[in-house]
Short mmCIF file of C-alpha atoms (C1' of nucleotides) in Angstrom, two decimals:
data_model
loop_
_atom_site.label_atom_id
_atom_site.label_comp_id
_atom_site.label_asym_id
_atom_site.label_seq_id
_atom_site.Cartn_x
_atom_site.Cartn_y
_atom_site.Cartn_z
CA MET Q 16 -23.62 11.72 10.41
CA SER Q 17 -24.34 9.53 13.36
CA LEU Q 18 -27.72 7.98 13.90
CA GLU Q 19 -27.81 10.09 17.01
CA PHE Q 20 -29.46 13.12 15.57
CA ASN Q 21 -30.72 16.36 16.84
CA ASN Q 22 -34.45 16.30 16.88
CA ASN Q 23 -34.55 20.05 16.73
CA GLN Q 24 -32.48 20.67 13.67
CA TYR Q 25 -34.22 22.13 10.65
CA LEU Q 26 -34.31 20.14 7.45
CA PHE Q 27 -33.87 23.22 5.30
CA ASN Q 28 -30.67 24.07 7.16
CA ILE Q 29 -28.98 20.82 6.27
CA LEU Q 30 -29.90 20.78 2.59
CA SER Q 31 -27.06 21.04 0.11
CA GLU Q 32 -26.10 24.54 -0.97
CA LYS Q 33 -27.54 23.80 -4.37
CA ALA Q 34 -30.96 23.04 -2.91
CA LYS Q 35 -30.83 25.97 -0.53
CA LYS Q 36 -30.59 28.35 -3.45
CA GLU Q 37 -33.96 27.11 -4.63
CA ILE Q 38 -35.87 27.73 -1.44
CA SER Q 39 -38.80 30.07 -1.78
CA SER Q 40 -41.11 31.51 0.79
CA LYS Q 41 -44.85 31.86 1.05
CA VAL Q 42 -47.45 33.09 3.46
CA PHE Q 43 -50.81 31.54 4.31
CA LYS Q 44 -53.61 33.18 6.22
CA LYS Q 45 -55.42 31.26 8.93
CA ASN Q 46 -57.68 28.61 7.37
CA GLU Q 47 -55.99 28.82 3.98
CA ILE Q 48 -55.22 25.52 2.37
CA VAL Q 49 -51.65 24.67 1.45
CA TYR Q 50 -52.56 21.58 -0.56
CA HIS Q 51 -55.57 19.34 -1.05
CA GLN Q 52 -56.04 15.65 -0.44
CA GLY Q 53 -55.76 13.96 -3.84
CA ASP Q 54 -53.48 16.58 -5.39
CA GLU Q 55 -50.20 15.68 -7.05
CA PRO Q 56 -47.34 16.68 -4.77
CA GLN Q 57 -45.33 19.64 -6.02
CA HIS Q 58 -43.33 20.84 -3.05
CA VAL Q 59 -41.89 20.07 0.32
CA TYR Q 60 -42.51 22.70 2.97
CA GLU Q 61 -40.95 23.82 6.21
CA VAL Q 62 -42.79 26.02 8.66
CA THR Q 63 -41.01 29.28 9.38
CA ASN Q 64 -43.70 30.55 11.67
CA GLY Q 65 -47.19 29.50 12.61
CA HIS Q 66 -49.01 26.18 12.58
CA VAL Q 67 -50.18 23.84 9.85
CA GLY Q 68 -52.57 20.93 10.35
CA LEU Q 69 -52.67 17.77 8.27
CA ILE Q 70 -56.34 16.85 8.07
CA SER Q 71 -58.02 13.82 6.61
CA ILE Q 72 -61.52 14.57 5.37
CA SER Q 73 -63.86 11.64 4.90
CA HIS Q 74 -66.45 11.24 2.16
CA ASP Q 75 -69.11 12.59 4.53
CA GLY Q 76 -67.08 15.52 5.78
CA LYS Q 77 -65.70 14.21 9.05
CA GLU Q 78 -62.32 15.72 9.77
CA ILE Q 79 -59.44 14.00 11.50
CA LEU Q 80 -56.33 15.88 12.57
CA LEU Q 81 -53.48 13.55 11.72
CA ARG Q 82 -50.44 15.70 12.39
CA VAL Q 83 -49.55 19.27 13.23
CA PHE Q 84 -46.46 21.15 12.09
CA ASN Q 85 -45.05 24.17 13.80
CA LYS Q 86 -41.86 26.18 13.52
CA GLY Q 87 -39.04 24.13 12.06
CA GLN Q 88 -41.11 21.13 11.07
CA PHE Q 89 -41.45 20.05 7.46
CA PHE Q 90 -44.36 18.51 5.60
CA GLY Q 91 -45.30 17.19 2.19
CA HIS Q 92 -42.32 14.84 2.27
CA ARG Q 93 -44.29 11.63 2.84
CA THR Q 94 -46.23 11.91 -0.36
CA LEU Q 95 -43.23 12.71 -2.51
CA LEU Q 96 -41.35 9.78 -1.06
CA SER Q 97 -44.11 7.28 -1.61
CA ASN Q 98 -44.98 8.47 -5.09
CA GLU Q 99 -48.65 8.93 -4.36
CA THR Q 100 -51.11 11.78 -4.30
CA TYR Q 101 -51.66 13.59 -1.01
CA HIS Q 102 -53.68 11.43 1.38
CA ALA Q 103 -54.79 14.42 3.42
CA THR Q 104 -55.19 18.19 3.26
CA THR Q 105 -52.91 20.74 4.91
CA ILE Q 106 -54.45 23.88 6.34
CA ALA Q 107 -52.89 26.85 8.07
CA LEU Q 108 -54.22 26.79 11.63
CA THR Q 109 -52.84 30.27 12.21
CA ASN Q 110 -51.30 32.83 9.92
CA THR Q 111 -48.28 30.93 8.77
CA GLN Q 112 -45.10 31.46 6.85
CA VAL Q 113 -43.50 28.53 5.08
CA LYS Q 114 -40.43 27.88 2.99
CA SER Q 115 -40.60 25.37 0.19
CA ILE Q 116 -38.54 23.61 -2.41
CA SER Q 117 -39.88 22.03 -5.57
CA ARG Q 118 -40.46 18.38 -6.13
CA ARG Q 119 -37.59 18.28 -8.59
CA ASP Q 120 -35.12 19.88 -6.21
CA PHE Q 121 -36.28 17.65 -3.38
CA GLU Q 122 -35.84 14.53 -5.45
CA ALA Q 123 -32.39 15.61 -6.52
CA GLU Q 124 -31.52 16.34 -2.93
CA ILE Q 125 -32.52 12.98 -1.50
CA GLN Q 126 -30.78 11.14 -4.30
CA THR Q 127 -27.52 12.94 -3.79
CA ASN Q 128 -27.43 13.99 -0.16
CA ASN Q 129 -27.51 11.01 2.14
CA GLU Q 130 -27.46 13.21 5.20
CA SER Q 131 -30.69 15.01 4.32
CA LEU Q 132 -32.35 11.75 3.43
CA LEU Q 133 -31.26 10.16 6.67
CA TYR Q 134 -32.72 13.00 8.66
CA ILE Q 135 -36.01 12.86 6.75
CA THR Q 136 -36.15 9.11 7.28
CA GLN Q 137 -35.63 9.44 11.00
CA VAL Q 138 -38.46 11.94 11.21
CA LEU Q 139 -40.69 9.62 9.17
CA ALA Q 140 -39.84 6.76 11.51
CA LYS Q 141 -40.95 8.84 14.49
CA GLU Q 142 -44.10 9.95 12.70
CA LEU Q 143 -44.93 6.31 12.07
CA ARG Q 144 -44.45 5.45 15.72
CA ARG Q 145 -46.68 8.28 16.81
CA SER Q 146 -49.34 7.31 14.31
CA GLU Q 147 -49.36 3.68 15.37
CA ASN Q 148 -49.47 4.62 19.03
CA LYS Q 149 -52.42 6.89 18.30
CA PHE Q 150 -54.14 4.02 16.56
CA ALA Q 151 -53.58 1.65 19.45
CA GLU Q 152 -54.83 4.28 21.90
CA LEU Q 153 -57.96 4.92 19.87
CA ALA Q 154 -58.66 1.21 19.69
CA THR Q 155 -58.11 0.41 23.35
CA THR Q 156 -58.66 3.50 25.48
CA LYS Q 157 -61.75 5.36 26.58
CA VAL Q 158 -62.42 8.90 25.41
CA GLU Q 159 -61.68 10.56 28.71
CA ALA Q 160 -58.13 9.22 28.85
CA ARG Q 161 -57.57 9.99 25.19
CA ILE Q 162 -58.76 13.55 25.49
CA LEU Q 163 -56.74 14.39 28.59
CA GLN Q 164 -53.66 12.73 27.16
CA THR Q 165 -54.11 14.60 23.89
CA LEU Q 166 -54.56 17.85 25.72
CA ALA Q 167 -51.32 17.32 27.60
CA PHE Q 168 -49.47 16.24 24.48
CA LEU Q 169 -50.65 19.07 22.27
CA ARG Q 170 -49.88 21.60 24.96
CA THR Q 171 -46.38 20.22 25.45
CA ARG Q 172 -45.54 19.99 21.81
CA TYR Q 173 -47.24 23.12 20.54
CA PRO Q 174 -47.17 25.44 23.54
CA ASN Q 175 -48.06 28.57 21.62
CA TYR Q 176 -51.26 27.42 20.07
CA GLN Q 177 -54.66 27.72 21.63
CA TRP Q 178 -56.43 24.45 20.81
CA THR Q 179 -60.18 24.41 20.33
CA ARG Q 180 -62.41 21.57 21.59
CA LYS Q 181 -63.06 20.61 18.00
CA GLU Q 182 -59.37 20.28 17.22
CA VAL Q 183 -58.59 18.26 20.33
CA GLY Q 184 -61.44 15.94 19.38
CA GLU Q 185 -60.30 15.62 15.81
CA TYR Q 186 -56.85 14.70 16.98
CA CYS Q 187 -57.94 11.82 19.18
CA GLY Q 188 -61.21 10.65 17.68
CA ALA Q 189 -63.83 12.35 19.82
CA LYS Q 190 -66.74 14.71 19.21
CA THR Q 191 -66.56 18.34 20.22
CA GLU Q 192 -69.35 17.93 22.76
CA THR Q 193 -67.52 15.04 24.39
CA VAL Q 194 -64.36 17.11 24.69
CA SER Q 195 -66.39 19.87 26.25
CA ARG Q 196 -67.89 17.53 28.82
CA ILE Q 197 -64.53 16.03 29.73
CA LEU Q 198 -62.97 19.47 30.06
CA THR Q 199 -65.72 20.53 32.43
CA LYS Q 200 -65.03 17.44 34.48
CA ALA Q 201 -61.26 18.03 34.41
CA HIS Q 202 -61.91 21.59 35.48
CA ASN Q 203 -63.95 20.40 38.43
CA GLU Q 204 -61.16 18.03 39.38
CA GLY Q 205 -58.74 20.95 39.39
CA LEU Q 206 -56.66 19.51 36.55
CA ILE Q 207 -57.16 22.46 34.26
CA SER Q 208 -58.42 26.00 34.48
CA LYS Q 209 -60.51 27.73 31.88
CA ASP Q 210 -60.18 31.36 30.95
CA GLY Q 211 -62.95 31.94 28.45
CA ARG Q 212 -62.13 29.56 25.61
CA LYS Q 213 -58.57 29.28 26.77
CA ILE Q 214 -57.53 26.07 28.49
CA ASN Q 215 -54.72 26.20 31.02
CA ILE Q 216 -53.11 23.14 32.41
CA VAL Q 217 -52.58 23.53 36.13
CA ASP Q 218 -50.04 20.73 36.53
CA LEU Q 219 -48.86 18.89 33.46
CA GLU Q 220 -47.37 15.96 35.35
CA LYS Q 221 -50.57 15.50 37.30
CA LEU Q 222 -52.64 15.62 34.13
CA TYR Q 223 -50.53 12.94 32.44
CA GLU Q 224 -50.74 10.81 35.56
CA PHE Q 225 -54.47 11.28 35.86
CA ALA Q 226 -54.97 10.25 32.22
CA GLU Q 227 -52.73 7.25 32.78
CA ASN Q 228 -54.74 6.14 35.81
CA LEU Q 229 -57.95 6.23 33.83
CA LYS Q 230 -56.59 3.35 31.79
CA ALA Q 231 -55.96 1.06 34.72
CA MET T 291 -32.19 5.21 -8.52
CA SER T 292 -35.34 6.85 -9.65
CA LEU T 293 -38.12 7.63 -7.28
CA GLU T 294 -40.14 5.23 -9.36
CA PHE T 295 -39.41 2.10 -7.48
CA ASN T 296 -40.52 -1.45 -7.60
CA ASN T 297 -42.73 -2.18 -4.68
CA ASN T 298 -41.90 -5.81 -4.87
CA GLN T 299 -38.16 -5.71 -4.69
CA TYR T 300 -36.52 -7.17 -1.62
CA LEU T 301 -34.46 -4.93 0.60
CA PHE T 302 -31.89 -7.60 1.28
CA ASN T 303 -31.29 -7.99 -2.45
CA ILE T 304 -30.26 -4.38 -2.92
CA LEU T 305 -27.94 -4.15 0.06
CA SER T 306 -24.27 -3.56 -0.66
CA GLU T 307 -22.14 -6.65 -1.12
CA LYS T 308 -20.49 -5.89 2.18
CA ALA T 309 -23.78 -6.00 4.05
CA LYS T 310 -24.99 -9.06 2.18
CA LYS T 311 -22.06 -11.02 3.56
CA GLU T 312 -23.36 -10.39 7.07
CA ILE T 313 -26.85 -11.73 6.54
CA SER T 314 -27.82 -14.56 8.81
CA SER T 315 -30.90 -16.70 8.89
CA LYS T 316 -33.23 -17.83 11.63
CA VAL T 317 -36.41 -19.81 12.09
CA PHE T 318 -39.36 -19.06 14.35
CA LYS T 319 -42.16 -21.42 15.20
CA LYS T 320 -45.74 -20.21 15.16
CA ASN T 321 -46.38 -17.92 18.14
CA GLU T 322 -42.71 -17.43 18.88
CA ILE T 323 -41.68 -13.89 19.59
CA VAL T 324 -39.03 -12.24 17.45
CA TYR T 325 -38.62 -9.21 19.69
CA HIS T 326 -40.48 -7.59 22.57
CA GLN T 327 -41.99 -4.17 22.91
CA GLY T 328 -39.50 -2.11 24.96
CA ASP T 329 -36.41 -4.04 23.87
CA GLU T 330 -33.37 -2.33 22.41
CA PRO T 331 -33.27 -2.95 18.67
CA GLN T 332 -30.49 -5.28 17.57
CA HIS T 333 -31.39 -6.36 14.05
CA VAL T 334 -33.34 -5.66 10.92
CA TYR T 335 -35.24 -8.63 9.54
CA GLU T 336 -36.63 -9.73 6.21
CA VAL T 337 -39.18 -12.50 5.93
CA THR T 338 -38.02 -15.38 3.77
CA ASN T 339 -41.14 -17.42 4.34
CA GLY T 340 -44.14 -17.21 6.62
CA HIS T 341 -45.89 -14.33 8.39
CA VAL T 342 -44.91 -12.00 11.21
CA GLY T 343 -47.29 -9.71 13.06
CA LEU T 344 -46.38 -6.42 14.74
CA ILE T 345 -48.57 -6.25 17.81
CA SER T 346 -49.04 -3.49 20.33
CA ILE T 347 -49.99 -4.80 23.76
CA SER T 348 -51.61 -2.38 26.16
CA HIS T 349 -51.09 -2.28 29.92
CA ASP T 350 -54.22 -4.37 30.40
CA GLY T 351 -53.38 -6.93 27.73
CA LYS T 352 -55.39 -5.70 24.79
CA GLU T 353 -53.64 -6.55 21.55
CA ILE T 354 -53.65 -4.47 18.40
CA LEU T 355 -52.28 -5.77 15.14
CA LEU T 356 -50.41 -2.84 13.65
CA ARG T 357 -48.70 -4.37 10.65
CA VAL T 358 -48.11 -7.77 9.09
CA PHE T 359 -45.02 -8.86 7.19
CA ASN T 360 -44.92 -11.69 4.73
CA LYS T 361 -42.40 -12.97 2.22
CA GLY T 362 -40.01 -10.26 1.10
CA GLN T 363 -41.08 -7.64 3.61
CA PHE T 364 -38.68 -6.30 6.21
CA PHE T 365 -39.25 -5.18 9.79
CA GLY T 366 -37.38 -3.76 12.74
CA HIS T 367 -36.20 -0.85 10.60
CA ARG T 368 -38.46 1.78 12.10
CA THR T 369 -37.04 1.46 15.57
CA LEU T 370 -33.41 1.51 14.45
CA LEU T 371 -34.05 4.60 12.38
CA SER T 372 -35.77 6.53 15.13
CA ASN T 373 -33.30 5.52 17.83
CA GLU T 374 -35.93 4.28 20.20
CA THR T 375 -36.84 1.00 21.81
CA TYR T 376 -39.38 -1.20 20.05
CA HIS T 377 -42.88 0.26 20.38
CA ALA T 378 -44.52 -3.11 19.71
CA THR T 379 -43.85 -6.84 19.75
CA THR T 380 -43.29 -9.02 16.68
CA ILE T 381 -44.66 -12.54 16.71
CA ALA T 382 -44.48 -15.29 14.14
CA LEU T 383 -48.06 -15.88 12.98
CA THR T 384 -46.99 -19.06 11.21
CA ASN T 385 -43.76 -21.00 11.18
CA THR T 386 -41.48 -18.41 9.70
CA GLN T 387 -38.00 -18.08 8.33
CA VAL T 388 -36.28 -14.72 8.44
CA LYS T 389 -32.98 -13.27 7.39
CA SER T 390 -31.40 -10.55 9.47
CA ILE T 391 -28.52 -8.14 9.63
CA SER T 392 -27.16 -6.55 12.76
CA ARG T 393 -27.79 -3.06 13.92
CA ARG T 394 -24.21 -2.13 13.20
CA ASP T 395 -24.30 -3.42 9.66
CA PHE T 396 -27.65 -1.79 9.04
CA GLU T 397 -26.41 1.55 10.28
CA ALA T 398 -23.32 1.31 8.13
CA GLU T 399 -25.50 0.42 5.18
CA ILE T 400 -27.87 3.34 5.41
CA GLN T 401 -25.04 5.76 5.95
CA THR T 402 -23.15 4.62 2.89
CA ASN T 403 -25.73 3.25 0.50
CA ASN T 404 -28.18 5.90 -0.55
CA GLU T 405 -30.10 3.46 -2.68
CA SER T 406 -30.94 1.14 0.20
CA LEU T 407 -31.88 4.07 2.38
CA LEU T 408 -34.11 5.51 -0.30
CA TYR T 409 -35.95 2.25 -0.64
CA ILE T 410 -36.41 1.92 3.11
CA THR T 411 -37.67 5.48 3.27
CA GLN T 412 -40.20 4.88 0.54
CA VAL T 413 -41.52 1.86 2.38
CA LEU T 414 -41.71 3.86 5.60
CA ALA T 415 -43.62 6.59 3.79
CA LYS T 416 -46.18 4.03 2.62
CA GLU T 417 -46.41 2.48 6.06
CA LEU T 418 -47.16 5.92 7.47
CA ARG T 419 -49.88 6.48 4.95
CA ARG T 420 -51.48 3.17 5.74
CA SER T 421 -51.29 3.82 9.44
CA GLU T 422 -52.87 7.25 9.17
CA ASN T 423 -55.59 5.94 6.92
CA LYS T 424 -56.30 3.20 9.44
CA PHE T 425 -56.55 5.83 12.15
CA ALA T 426 -58.96 7.96 10.17
CA GLU T 427 -61.08 4.89 9.37
CA LEU T 428 -61.20 3.85 12.99
CA ALA T 429 -62.23 7.32 14.03
CA THR T 430 -64.93 7.85 11.42
CA THR T 431 -66.30 4.53 10.22
CA LYS T 432 -68.61 1.98 11.78
CA VAL T 433 -67.36 -1.52 12.65
CA GLU T 434 -69.13 -3.32 9.89
CA ALA T 435 -67.45 -1.32 7.15
CA ARG T 436 -64.09 -1.57 8.91
CA ILE T 437 -64.30 -5.30 9.30
CA LEU T 438 -65.33 -6.04 5.73
CA GLN T 439 -62.76 -3.66 4.37
CA THR T 440 -60.08 -5.22 6.55
CA LEU T 441 -61.09 -8.68 5.46
CA ALA T 442 -60.77 -7.70 1.83
CA PHE T 443 -57.47 -5.96 2.41
CA LEU T 444 -55.85 -8.74 4.40
CA ARG T 445 -56.99 -11.31 1.91
CA THR T 446 -55.61 -9.32 -0.99
CA ARG T 447 -52.30 -8.54 0.60
CA TYR T 448 -51.68 -11.83 2.39
CA PRO T 449 -53.52 -14.38 0.27
CA ASN T 450 -51.89 -17.41 1.86
CA TYR T 451 -52.81 -16.79 5.43
CA GLN T 452 -55.98 -17.91 7.10
CA TRP T 453 -57.04 -14.99 9.31
CA THR T 454 -58.89 -15.63 12.53
CA ARG T 455 -61.76 -13.45 13.78
CA LYS T 456 -59.54 -12.29 16.58
CA GLU T 457 -56.81 -11.13 14.22
CA VAL T 458 -59.20 -9.34 11.89
CA GLY T 459 -60.62 -7.56 14.93
CA GLU T 460 -57.21 -6.64 16.28
CA TYR T 461 -56.27 -5.18 12.92
CA CYS T 462 -59.22 -2.80 12.70
CA GLY T 463 -60.22 -2.17 16.31
CA ALA T 464 -63.10 -4.57 16.88
CA LYS T 465 -63.86 -7.37 19.29
CA THR T 466 -63.81 -11.01 18.18
CA GLU T 467 -67.54 -11.41 18.85
CA THR T 468 -68.30 -8.38 16.72
CA VAL T 469 -66.25 -9.79 13.84
CA SER T 470 -68.12 -13.05 14.20
CA ARG T 471 -71.49 -11.34 14.02
CA ILE T 472 -70.51 -9.29 10.98
CA LEU T 473 -69.15 -12.37 9.23
CA THR T 474 -72.41 -14.19 9.82
CA LYS T 475 -74.22 -11.25 8.32
CA ALA T 476 -71.83 -11.07 5.36
CA HIS T 477 -72.31 -14.78 4.86
CA ASN T 478 -76.07 -14.34 4.75
CA GLU T 479 -75.64 -11.57 2.20
CA GLY T 480 -73.62 -13.93 0.03
CA LEU T 481 -70.47 -11.83 0.28
CA ILE T 482 -68.38 -14.59 1.81
CA SER T 483 -68.60 -18.30 2.31
CA LYS T 484 -67.45 -20.15 5.39
CA ASP T 485 -65.80 -23.54 5.36
CA GLY T 486 -65.34 -24.39 9.02
CA ARG T 487 -63.11 -21.64 10.35
CA LYS T 488 -61.98 -20.74 6.88
CA ILE T 489 -63.35 -17.60 5.32
CA ASN T 490 -63.65 -17.42 1.55
CA ILE T 491 -64.40 -14.25 -0.29
CA VAL T 492 -66.91 -14.89 -3.01
CA ASP T 493 -66.30 -11.71 -4.98
CA LEU T 494 -63.59 -9.34 -3.84
CA GLU T 495 -64.79 -6.39 -5.89
CA LYS T 496 -68.29 -6.79 -4.56
CA LEU T 497 -67.01 -6.98 -0.99
CA TYR T 498 -64.99 -3.78 -1.36
CA GLU T 499 -67.98 -2.08 -2.91
CA PHE T 500 -70.32 -3.31 -0.21
CA ALA T 501 -67.99 -2.02 2.53
CA GLU T 502 -67.72 1.30 0.72
CA ASN T 503 -71.48 1.66 0.51
CA LEU T 504 -71.83 1.13 4.24
CA LYS T 505 -70.05 4.42 4.73
CA ALA T 506 -72.43 6.47 2.63
"C1'" DC B 106 -73.15 46.55 19.27
"C1'" DG B 107 -74.52 42.99 16.51
"C1'" DA B 108 -73.04 38.92 14.11
"C1'" DT B 109 -70.76 34.76 14.24
"C1'" DA B 110 -68.02 31.07 15.85
"C1'" DG B 111 -67.15 28.35 19.62
"C1'" DA B 112 -68.67 26.16 24.08
"C1'" DT B 113 -71.95 23.96 27.18
"C1'" DT B 114 -75.51 20.96 28.77
"C1'" DG B 115 -79.34 17.65 28.79
"C1'" DA B 116 -81.95 13.95 27.12
"C1'" DG B 117 -82.35 10.28 24.27
"C1'" DA B 118 -80.62 7.11 20.73
"C1'" DG B 119 -77.47 4.10 18.63
"C1'" DT B 120 -73.49 1.37 18.45
"C1'" DT B 121 -70.35 -1.77 20.19
"C1'" DT B 122 -68.83 -4.26 24.01
"C1'" DT B 123 -69.27 -7.36 27.84
"C1'" DC B 124 -70.49 -11.49 29.87
"C1'" DA B 125 -72.02 -15.97 29.64
"C1'" DA B 126 -73.23 -20.10 27.71
"C1'" DC B 127 -72.72 -23.17 24.17
"C1'" DC B 128 -71.07 -25.28 19.84
"C1'" DG B 129 -67.78 -27.10 16.54
"C1'" DA B 130 -63.19 -27.95 14.78
"C1'" DT B 131 -58.61 -29.39 15.43
"C1'" DG B 132 -54.93 -31.77 17.11
"C1'" DT B 133 -52.46 -34.65 20.57
"C1'" DG B 134 -51.38 -38.29 23.77
"C1'" DG B 135 -52.60 -42.72 25.25
"C1'" DC V 37 -57.18 -44.20 15.85
"C1'" DC V 38 -60.12 -42.63 19.30
"C1'" DA V 39 -61.06 -39.61 23.39
"C1'" DC V 40 -60.77 -35.61 25.01
"C1'" DA V 41 -58.75 -31.17 25.85
"C1'" DT V 42 -58.30 -26.92 23.83
"C1'" DC V 43 -58.88 -23.27 20.91
"C1'" DG V 44 -61.71 -20.72 18.05
"C1'" DG V 45 -66.35 -19.43 16.82
"C1'" DT V 46 -71.32 -18.27 17.59
"C1'" DT V 47 -75.25 -16.23 19.70
"C1'" DG V 48 -78.22 -13.72 23.03
"C1'" DA V 49 -79.22 -10.36 26.41
"C1'" DA V 50 -77.84 -6.66 28.93
"C1'" DA V 51 -74.73 -2.95 29.91
"C1'" DA V 52 -71.70 0.71 28.81
"C1'" DC V 53 -70.07 4.18 26.18
"C1'" DT V 54 -70.20 7.86 23.08
"C1'" DC V 55 -72.75 10.27 19.87
"C1'" DT V 56 -76.65 12.95 18.07
"C1'" DC V 57 -79.70 16.56 18.25
"C1'" DA V 58 -81.32 20.61 20.08
"C1'" DA V 59 -81.38 24.52 22.83
"C1'" DT V 60 -78.80 27.90 25.08
"C1'" DC V 61 -74.95 30.50 26.41
"C1'" DT V 62 -70.46 33.05 25.87
"C1'" DA V 63 -66.57 34.84 23.59
"C1'" DT V 64 -64.64 37.36 19.99
"C1'" DC V 65 -64.26 40.27 16.17
"C1'" DG V 66 -65.57 43.56 12.64
#
DNA sequence: CGATAGATTGAGAGTTTTCAACCGATGTGG
DNA sequence: CCACATCGGTTGAAAACTCTCAATCTATCG
């Protein structure tokens, strides 16, 4: 396997035949929790359909949306690899179907199948980049730019999900009311249109550019 | 190799004999740059002695300290694994000696030596956790708690480095002046002592606890 | 149709930064 | 080894940003 890898391949498709036999399937209703922050990791999951959010919940109940997984993306891997308990909670954002393999089968897989492990590692490396970029943005950029950028990103990456103001805020470190205000402004600028709660991006390129200019 | 791994082992010690033959060594003076944000990755490095900072520099020059590497820690791996250009710049924080292997040798290594790859992956998984925790802290916690927590963390993890106010701030998303104010306050509370520019932690446990209580 | 969750808006408060001035430590060249 | 330049640190006052709180409105769903 070359280091050039297909971003869109599915982990569960490249597992060894042995591991594939152990895949099971499960369904979660919207708002159901897949696993809790602090739990011992038992499985690795891949989304068959729907959306799952990885959410960090602080001592006083503030929620931060760290990552989102949609069709074909896997989760739960980080914790198993680092031998820790889950550092955040995963919740089904929509009705969701997932496949999973057990901790034991996953560990056997990564110890015997270099190709699977390499793919997982490459995904981890990208997740780390994204996380560190998010951190740098949060530390250096004003809310308006963050919110518009996040809106554009989430819409590009998860086109079939209707994001709420709360979720957009939790993804980029902003309060719901602030997101609402910025959206109203963006609407007045003709960057987005609003159809009830639904947000439509008029021109994605323009939105990215607009957000970029706010930083200058 | 079990998933139970020794956090303190050195990557370059577990490389295959073939890769070990290709290790070369280099020295960087304080403030010298190892590689630049945007560059194509050419090597993976391991610190023999000294400290290296991974710094994200924004369009308008704001610097964020993403990670720090000291003796035995390796860097440059993330970018090679994700097939991207460097997302941040590495700078020697002190006079530093590093070992390195080339991109080609690294790629050969991870494709043939599952043990090395597994170790790298475990480190990546921990780096991701730390990064996401930092993000959640930045989004939900006030500066004072962040600064004191960061101070305690940096001092624990890199005991031989004398952190400046600027660096502490860049690590947790705060301005130098703010760090200075908080340090003065912490000094008055008897949490730290100051010897010129040097910061000494009087009681680490107490400092952690104090920072924790600020969140409640 | 009523209940509930999500969205909006305004006013005021709080936090952190910005800007500016000044101080103290450190290190280097004459 | 001193003089001085430089870098890092400190402090105050004001400004800027974002949040908080509260009231109100609008969708959506059973």
